[in-house]
PDB file of N, CA and C in Angstrom:
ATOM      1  N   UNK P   1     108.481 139.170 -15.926  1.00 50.00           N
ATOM      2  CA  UNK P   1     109.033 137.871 -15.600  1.00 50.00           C
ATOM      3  C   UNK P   1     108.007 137.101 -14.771  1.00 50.00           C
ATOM      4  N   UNK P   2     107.593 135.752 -15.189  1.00 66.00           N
ATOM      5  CA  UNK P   2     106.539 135.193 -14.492  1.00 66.00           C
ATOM      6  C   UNK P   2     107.418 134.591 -12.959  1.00 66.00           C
ATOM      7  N   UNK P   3     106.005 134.961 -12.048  1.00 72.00           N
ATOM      8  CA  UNK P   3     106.541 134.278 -10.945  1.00 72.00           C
ATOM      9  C   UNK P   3     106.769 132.950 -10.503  1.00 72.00           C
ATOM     10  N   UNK P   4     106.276 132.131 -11.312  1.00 79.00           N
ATOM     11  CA  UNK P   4     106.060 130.507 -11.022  1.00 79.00           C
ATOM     12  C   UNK P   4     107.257 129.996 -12.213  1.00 79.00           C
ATOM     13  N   UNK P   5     108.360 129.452 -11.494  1.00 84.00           N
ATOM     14  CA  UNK P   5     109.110 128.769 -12.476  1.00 84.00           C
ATOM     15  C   UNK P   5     109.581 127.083 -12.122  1.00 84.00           C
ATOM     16  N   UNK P   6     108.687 126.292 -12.115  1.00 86.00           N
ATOM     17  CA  UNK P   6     108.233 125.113 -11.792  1.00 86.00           C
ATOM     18  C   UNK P   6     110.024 124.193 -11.443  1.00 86.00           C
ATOM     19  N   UNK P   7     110.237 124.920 -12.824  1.00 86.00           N
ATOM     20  CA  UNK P   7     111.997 124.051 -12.683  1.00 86.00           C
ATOM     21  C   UNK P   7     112.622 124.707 -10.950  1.00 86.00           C
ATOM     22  N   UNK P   8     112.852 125.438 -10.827  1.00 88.00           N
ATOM     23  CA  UNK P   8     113.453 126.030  -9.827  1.00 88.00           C
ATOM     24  C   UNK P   8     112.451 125.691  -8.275  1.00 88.00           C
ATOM     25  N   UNK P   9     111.292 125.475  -8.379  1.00 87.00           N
ATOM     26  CA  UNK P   9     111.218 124.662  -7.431  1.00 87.00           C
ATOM     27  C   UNK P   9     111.042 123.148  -6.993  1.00 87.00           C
ATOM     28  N   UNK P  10     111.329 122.783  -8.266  1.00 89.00           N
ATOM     29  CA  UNK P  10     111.238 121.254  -7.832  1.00 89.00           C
ATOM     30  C   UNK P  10     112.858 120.717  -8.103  1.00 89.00           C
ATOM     31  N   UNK P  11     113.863 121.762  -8.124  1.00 89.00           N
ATOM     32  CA  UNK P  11     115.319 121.609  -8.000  1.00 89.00           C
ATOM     33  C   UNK P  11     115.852 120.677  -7.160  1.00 89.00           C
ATOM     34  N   UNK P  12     116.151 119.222  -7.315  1.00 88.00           N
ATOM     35  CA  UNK P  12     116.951 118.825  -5.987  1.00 88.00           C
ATOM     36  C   UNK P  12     115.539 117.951  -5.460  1.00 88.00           C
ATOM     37  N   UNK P  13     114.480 117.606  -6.234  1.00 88.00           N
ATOM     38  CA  UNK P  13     113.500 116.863  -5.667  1.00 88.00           C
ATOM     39  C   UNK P  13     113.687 115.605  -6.506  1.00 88.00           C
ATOM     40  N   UNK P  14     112.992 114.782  -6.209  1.00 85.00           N
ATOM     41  CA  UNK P  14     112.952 113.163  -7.042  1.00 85.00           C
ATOM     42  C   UNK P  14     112.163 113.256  -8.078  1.00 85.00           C
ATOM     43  N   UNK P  15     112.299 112.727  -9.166  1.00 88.00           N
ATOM     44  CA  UNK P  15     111.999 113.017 -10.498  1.00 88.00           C
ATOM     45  C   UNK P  15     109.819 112.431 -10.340  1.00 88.00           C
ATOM     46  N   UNK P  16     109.769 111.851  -9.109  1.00 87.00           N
ATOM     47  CA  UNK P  16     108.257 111.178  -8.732  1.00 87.00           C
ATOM     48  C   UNK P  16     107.653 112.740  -8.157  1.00 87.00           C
ATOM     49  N   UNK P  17     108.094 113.557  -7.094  1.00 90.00           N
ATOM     50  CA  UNK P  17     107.685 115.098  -6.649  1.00 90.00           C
ATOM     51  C   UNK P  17     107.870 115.845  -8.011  1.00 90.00           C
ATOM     52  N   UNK P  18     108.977 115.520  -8.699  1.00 91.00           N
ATOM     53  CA  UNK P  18     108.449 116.744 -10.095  1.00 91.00           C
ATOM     54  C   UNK P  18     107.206 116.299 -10.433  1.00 91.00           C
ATOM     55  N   UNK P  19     106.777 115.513 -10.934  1.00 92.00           N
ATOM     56  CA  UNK P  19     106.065 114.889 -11.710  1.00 92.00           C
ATOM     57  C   UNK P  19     104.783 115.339 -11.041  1.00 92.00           C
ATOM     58  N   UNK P  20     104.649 114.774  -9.606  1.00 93.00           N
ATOM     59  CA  UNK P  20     103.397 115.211  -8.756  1.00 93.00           C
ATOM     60  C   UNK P  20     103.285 116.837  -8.924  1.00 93.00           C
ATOM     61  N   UNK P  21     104.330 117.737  -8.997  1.00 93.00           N
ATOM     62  CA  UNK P  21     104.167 119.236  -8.821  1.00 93.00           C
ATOM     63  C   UNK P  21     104.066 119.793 -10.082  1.00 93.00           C
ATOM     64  N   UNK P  22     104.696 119.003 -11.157  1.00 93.00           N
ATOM     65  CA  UNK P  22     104.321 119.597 -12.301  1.00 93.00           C
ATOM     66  C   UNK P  22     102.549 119.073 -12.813  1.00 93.00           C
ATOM     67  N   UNK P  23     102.039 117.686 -12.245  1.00 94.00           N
ATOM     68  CA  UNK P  23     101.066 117.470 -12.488  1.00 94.00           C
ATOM     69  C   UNK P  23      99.331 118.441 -11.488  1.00 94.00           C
ATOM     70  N   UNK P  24     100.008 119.023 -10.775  1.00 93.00           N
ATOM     71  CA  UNK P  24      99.018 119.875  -9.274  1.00 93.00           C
ATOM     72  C   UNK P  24      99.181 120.945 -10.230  1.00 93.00           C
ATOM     73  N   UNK P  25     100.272 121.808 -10.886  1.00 93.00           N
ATOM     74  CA  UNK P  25      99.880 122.863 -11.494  1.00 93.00           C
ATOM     75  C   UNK P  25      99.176 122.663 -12.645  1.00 93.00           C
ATOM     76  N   UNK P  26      99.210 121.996 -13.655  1.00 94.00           N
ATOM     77  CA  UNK P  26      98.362 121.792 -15.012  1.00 94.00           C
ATOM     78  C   UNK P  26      96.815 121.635 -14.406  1.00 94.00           C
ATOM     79  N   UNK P  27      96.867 120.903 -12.702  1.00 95.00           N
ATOM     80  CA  UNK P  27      95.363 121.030 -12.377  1.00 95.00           C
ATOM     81  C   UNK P  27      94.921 122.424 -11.986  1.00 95.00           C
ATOM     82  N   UNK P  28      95.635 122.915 -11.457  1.00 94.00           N
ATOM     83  CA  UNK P  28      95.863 124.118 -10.733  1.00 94.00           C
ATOM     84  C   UNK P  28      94.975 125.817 -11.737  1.00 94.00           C
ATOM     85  N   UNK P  29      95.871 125.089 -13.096  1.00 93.00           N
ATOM     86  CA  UNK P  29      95.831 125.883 -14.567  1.00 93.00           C
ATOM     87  C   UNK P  29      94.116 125.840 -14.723  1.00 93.00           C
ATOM     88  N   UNK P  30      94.023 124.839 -14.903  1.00 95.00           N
ATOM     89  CA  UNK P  30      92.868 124.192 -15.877  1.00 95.00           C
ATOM     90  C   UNK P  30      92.078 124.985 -14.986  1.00 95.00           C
ATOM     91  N   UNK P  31      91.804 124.811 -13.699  1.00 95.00           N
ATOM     92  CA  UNK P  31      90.974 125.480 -13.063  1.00 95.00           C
ATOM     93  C   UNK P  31      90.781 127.291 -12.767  1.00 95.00           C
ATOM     94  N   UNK P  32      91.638 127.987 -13.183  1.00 94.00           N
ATOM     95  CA  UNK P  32      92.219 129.347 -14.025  1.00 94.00           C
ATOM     96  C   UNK P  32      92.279 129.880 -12.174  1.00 94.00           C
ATOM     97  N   UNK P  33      93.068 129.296 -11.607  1.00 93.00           N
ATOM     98  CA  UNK P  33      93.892 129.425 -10.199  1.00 93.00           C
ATOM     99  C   UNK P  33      94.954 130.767 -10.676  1.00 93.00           C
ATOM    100  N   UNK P  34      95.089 132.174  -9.728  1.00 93.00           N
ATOM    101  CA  UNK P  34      96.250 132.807 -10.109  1.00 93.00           C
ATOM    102  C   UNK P  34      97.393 132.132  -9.899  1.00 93.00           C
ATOM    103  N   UNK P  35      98.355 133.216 -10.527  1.00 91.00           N
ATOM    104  CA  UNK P  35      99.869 132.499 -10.522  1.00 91.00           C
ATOM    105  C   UNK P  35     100.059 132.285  -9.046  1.00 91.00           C
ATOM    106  N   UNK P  36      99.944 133.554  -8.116  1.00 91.00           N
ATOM    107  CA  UNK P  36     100.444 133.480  -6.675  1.00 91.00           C
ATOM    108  C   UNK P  36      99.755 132.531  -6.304  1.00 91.00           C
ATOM    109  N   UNK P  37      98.602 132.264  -6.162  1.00 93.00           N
ATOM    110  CA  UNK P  37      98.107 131.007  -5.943  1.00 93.00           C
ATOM    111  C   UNK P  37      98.804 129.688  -5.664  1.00 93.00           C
ATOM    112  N   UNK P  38      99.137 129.635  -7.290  1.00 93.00           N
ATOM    113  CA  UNK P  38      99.503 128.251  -7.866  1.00 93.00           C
ATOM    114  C   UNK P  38     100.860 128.166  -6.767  1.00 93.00           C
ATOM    115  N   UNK P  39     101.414 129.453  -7.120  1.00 92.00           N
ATOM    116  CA  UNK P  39     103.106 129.306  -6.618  1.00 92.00           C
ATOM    117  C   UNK P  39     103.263 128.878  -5.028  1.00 92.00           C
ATOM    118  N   UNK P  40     102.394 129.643  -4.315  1.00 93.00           N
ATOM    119  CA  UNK P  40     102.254 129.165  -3.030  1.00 93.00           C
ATOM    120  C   UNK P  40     101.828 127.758  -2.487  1.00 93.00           C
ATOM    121  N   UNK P  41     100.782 127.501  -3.543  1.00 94.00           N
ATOM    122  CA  UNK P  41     100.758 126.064  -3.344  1.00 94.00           C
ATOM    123  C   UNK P  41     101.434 124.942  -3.732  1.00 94.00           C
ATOM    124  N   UNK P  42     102.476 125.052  -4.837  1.00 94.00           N
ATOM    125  CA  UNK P  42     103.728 124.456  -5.033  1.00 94.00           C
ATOM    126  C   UNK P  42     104.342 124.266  -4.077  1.00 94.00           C
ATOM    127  N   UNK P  43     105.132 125.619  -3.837  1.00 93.00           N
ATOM    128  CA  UNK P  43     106.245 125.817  -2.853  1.00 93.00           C
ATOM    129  C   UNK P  43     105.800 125.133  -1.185  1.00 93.00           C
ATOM    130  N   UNK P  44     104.756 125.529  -0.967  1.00 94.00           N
ATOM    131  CA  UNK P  44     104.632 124.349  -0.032  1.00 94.00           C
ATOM    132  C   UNK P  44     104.506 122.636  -0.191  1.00 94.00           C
ATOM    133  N   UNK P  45     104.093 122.527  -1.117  1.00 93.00           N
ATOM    134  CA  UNK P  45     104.549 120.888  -1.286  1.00 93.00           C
ATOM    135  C   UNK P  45     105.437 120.737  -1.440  1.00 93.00           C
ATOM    136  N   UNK P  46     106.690 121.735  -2.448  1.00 93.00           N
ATOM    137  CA  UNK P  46     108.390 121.252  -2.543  1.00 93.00           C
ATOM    138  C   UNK P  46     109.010 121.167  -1.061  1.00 93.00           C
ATOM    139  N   UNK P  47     108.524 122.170  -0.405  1.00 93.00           N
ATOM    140  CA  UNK P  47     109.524 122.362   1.048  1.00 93.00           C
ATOM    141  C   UNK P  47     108.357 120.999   1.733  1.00 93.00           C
ATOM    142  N   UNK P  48     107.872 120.751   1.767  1.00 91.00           N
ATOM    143  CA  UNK P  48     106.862 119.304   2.588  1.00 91.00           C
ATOM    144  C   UNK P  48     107.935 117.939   1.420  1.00 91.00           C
ATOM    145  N   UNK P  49     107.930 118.177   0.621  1.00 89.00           N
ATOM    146  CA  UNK P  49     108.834 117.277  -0.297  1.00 89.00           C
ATOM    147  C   UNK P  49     110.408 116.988   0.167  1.00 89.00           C
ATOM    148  N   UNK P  50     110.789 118.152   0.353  1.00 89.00           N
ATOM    149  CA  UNK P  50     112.309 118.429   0.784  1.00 89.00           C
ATOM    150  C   UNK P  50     111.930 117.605   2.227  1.00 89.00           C
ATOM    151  N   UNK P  51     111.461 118.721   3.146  1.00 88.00           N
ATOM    152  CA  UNK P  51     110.928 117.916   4.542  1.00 88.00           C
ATOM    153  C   UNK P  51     111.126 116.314   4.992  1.00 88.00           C
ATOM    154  N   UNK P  52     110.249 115.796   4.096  1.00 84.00           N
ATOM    155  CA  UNK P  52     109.737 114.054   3.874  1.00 84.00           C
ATOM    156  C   UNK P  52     111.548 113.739   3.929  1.00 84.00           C
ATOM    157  N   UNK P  53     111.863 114.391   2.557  1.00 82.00           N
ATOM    158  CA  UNK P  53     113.301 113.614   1.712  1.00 82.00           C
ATOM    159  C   UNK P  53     114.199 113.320   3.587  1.00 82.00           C
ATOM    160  N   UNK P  54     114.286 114.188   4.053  1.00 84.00           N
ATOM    161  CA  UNK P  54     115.406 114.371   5.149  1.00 84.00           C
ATOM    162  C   UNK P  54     115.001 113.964   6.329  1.00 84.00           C
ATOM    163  N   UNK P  55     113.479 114.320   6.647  1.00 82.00           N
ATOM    164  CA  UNK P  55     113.397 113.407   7.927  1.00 82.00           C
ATOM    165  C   UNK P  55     112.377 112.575   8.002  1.00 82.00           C
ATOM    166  N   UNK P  56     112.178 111.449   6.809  1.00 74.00           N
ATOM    167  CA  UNK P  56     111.146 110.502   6.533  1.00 74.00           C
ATOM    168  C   UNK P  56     111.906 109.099   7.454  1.00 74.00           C
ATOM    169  N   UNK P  57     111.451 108.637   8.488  1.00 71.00           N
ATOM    170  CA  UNK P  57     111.527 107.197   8.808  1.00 71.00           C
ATOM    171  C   UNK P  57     112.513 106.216   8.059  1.00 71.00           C
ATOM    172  N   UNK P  58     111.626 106.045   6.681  1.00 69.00           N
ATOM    173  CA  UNK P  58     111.859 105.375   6.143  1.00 69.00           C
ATOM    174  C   UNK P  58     112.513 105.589   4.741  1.00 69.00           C
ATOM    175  N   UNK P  59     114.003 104.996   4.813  1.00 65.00           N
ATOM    176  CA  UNK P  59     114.813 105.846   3.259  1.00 65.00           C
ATOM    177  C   UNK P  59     114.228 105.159   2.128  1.00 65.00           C
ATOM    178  N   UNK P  60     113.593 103.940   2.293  1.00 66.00           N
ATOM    179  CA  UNK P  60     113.109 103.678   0.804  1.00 66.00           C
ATOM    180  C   UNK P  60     112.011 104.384   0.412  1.00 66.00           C
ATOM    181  N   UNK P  61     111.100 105.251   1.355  1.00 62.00           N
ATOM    182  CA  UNK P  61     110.000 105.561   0.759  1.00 62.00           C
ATOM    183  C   UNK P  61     110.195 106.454  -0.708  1.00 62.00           C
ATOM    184  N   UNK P  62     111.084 107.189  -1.221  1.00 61.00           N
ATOM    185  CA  UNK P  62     110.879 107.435  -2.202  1.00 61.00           C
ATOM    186  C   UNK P  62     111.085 106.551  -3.472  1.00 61.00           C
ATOM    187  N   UNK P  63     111.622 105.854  -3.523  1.00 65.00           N
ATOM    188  CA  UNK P  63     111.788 104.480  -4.446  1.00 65.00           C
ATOM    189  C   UNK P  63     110.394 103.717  -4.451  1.00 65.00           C
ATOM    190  N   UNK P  64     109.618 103.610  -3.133  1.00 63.00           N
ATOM    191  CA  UNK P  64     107.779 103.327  -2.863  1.00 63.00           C
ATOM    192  C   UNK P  64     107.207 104.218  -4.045  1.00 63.00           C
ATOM    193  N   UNK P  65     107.634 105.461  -4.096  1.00 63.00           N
ATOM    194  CA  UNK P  65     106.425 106.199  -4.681  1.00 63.00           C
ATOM    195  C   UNK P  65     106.335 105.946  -5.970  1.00 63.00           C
ATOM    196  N   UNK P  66     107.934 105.449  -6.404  1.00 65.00           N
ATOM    197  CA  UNK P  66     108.307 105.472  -8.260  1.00 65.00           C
ATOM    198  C   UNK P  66     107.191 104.052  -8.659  1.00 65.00           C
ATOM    199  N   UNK P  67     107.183 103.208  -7.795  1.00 64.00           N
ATOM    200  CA  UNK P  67     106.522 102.011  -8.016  1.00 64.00           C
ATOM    201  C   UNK P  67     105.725 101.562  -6.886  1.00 64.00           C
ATOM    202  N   UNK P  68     104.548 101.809  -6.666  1.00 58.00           N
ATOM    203  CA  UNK P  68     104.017 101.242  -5.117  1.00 58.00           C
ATOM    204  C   UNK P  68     104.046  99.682  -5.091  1.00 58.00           C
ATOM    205  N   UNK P  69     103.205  99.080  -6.537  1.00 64.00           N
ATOM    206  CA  UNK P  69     103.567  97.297  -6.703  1.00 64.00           C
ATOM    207  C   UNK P  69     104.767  96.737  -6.142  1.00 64.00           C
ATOM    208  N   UNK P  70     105.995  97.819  -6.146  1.00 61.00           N
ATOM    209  CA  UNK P  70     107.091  96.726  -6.039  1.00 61.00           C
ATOM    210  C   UNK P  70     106.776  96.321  -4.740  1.00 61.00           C
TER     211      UNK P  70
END
């Protein structure tokens, strides 16, 4: 059973952090990074993600990230 299951940690994040975490591992890949690697370095951006979500200043910032122009 692989250890990195991308869905399960970006559970409950904004569809802009999937996107960023699913886009860090395909870099992650390309560069032939192990799994534990990769996974550790996910999982700390989801929980820094989660983090932001709950005690960010500012509640629009994630709606900022979907569009910075607006």
């Amino acid at each position: 059973m692989p250890l990195l299951d991308l869905n399960k940690l970006s559970n409950g994040l904004s569809e802009t952090w999937t996107g960023y975490l699913r886009d860090w591992d395909r870099t992650l890949r390309s560069a032939s990074h192990p799994e534990t690697t990769r996974y550790n370095y996910l999982l700390a951006a989801a929980q820094l993600a989660r983090y932001l979500a709950e005690y960010s200043p500012d509640p629009e910032a994630d709606d900022a990230a979907d569009d910075p122009c607006e």
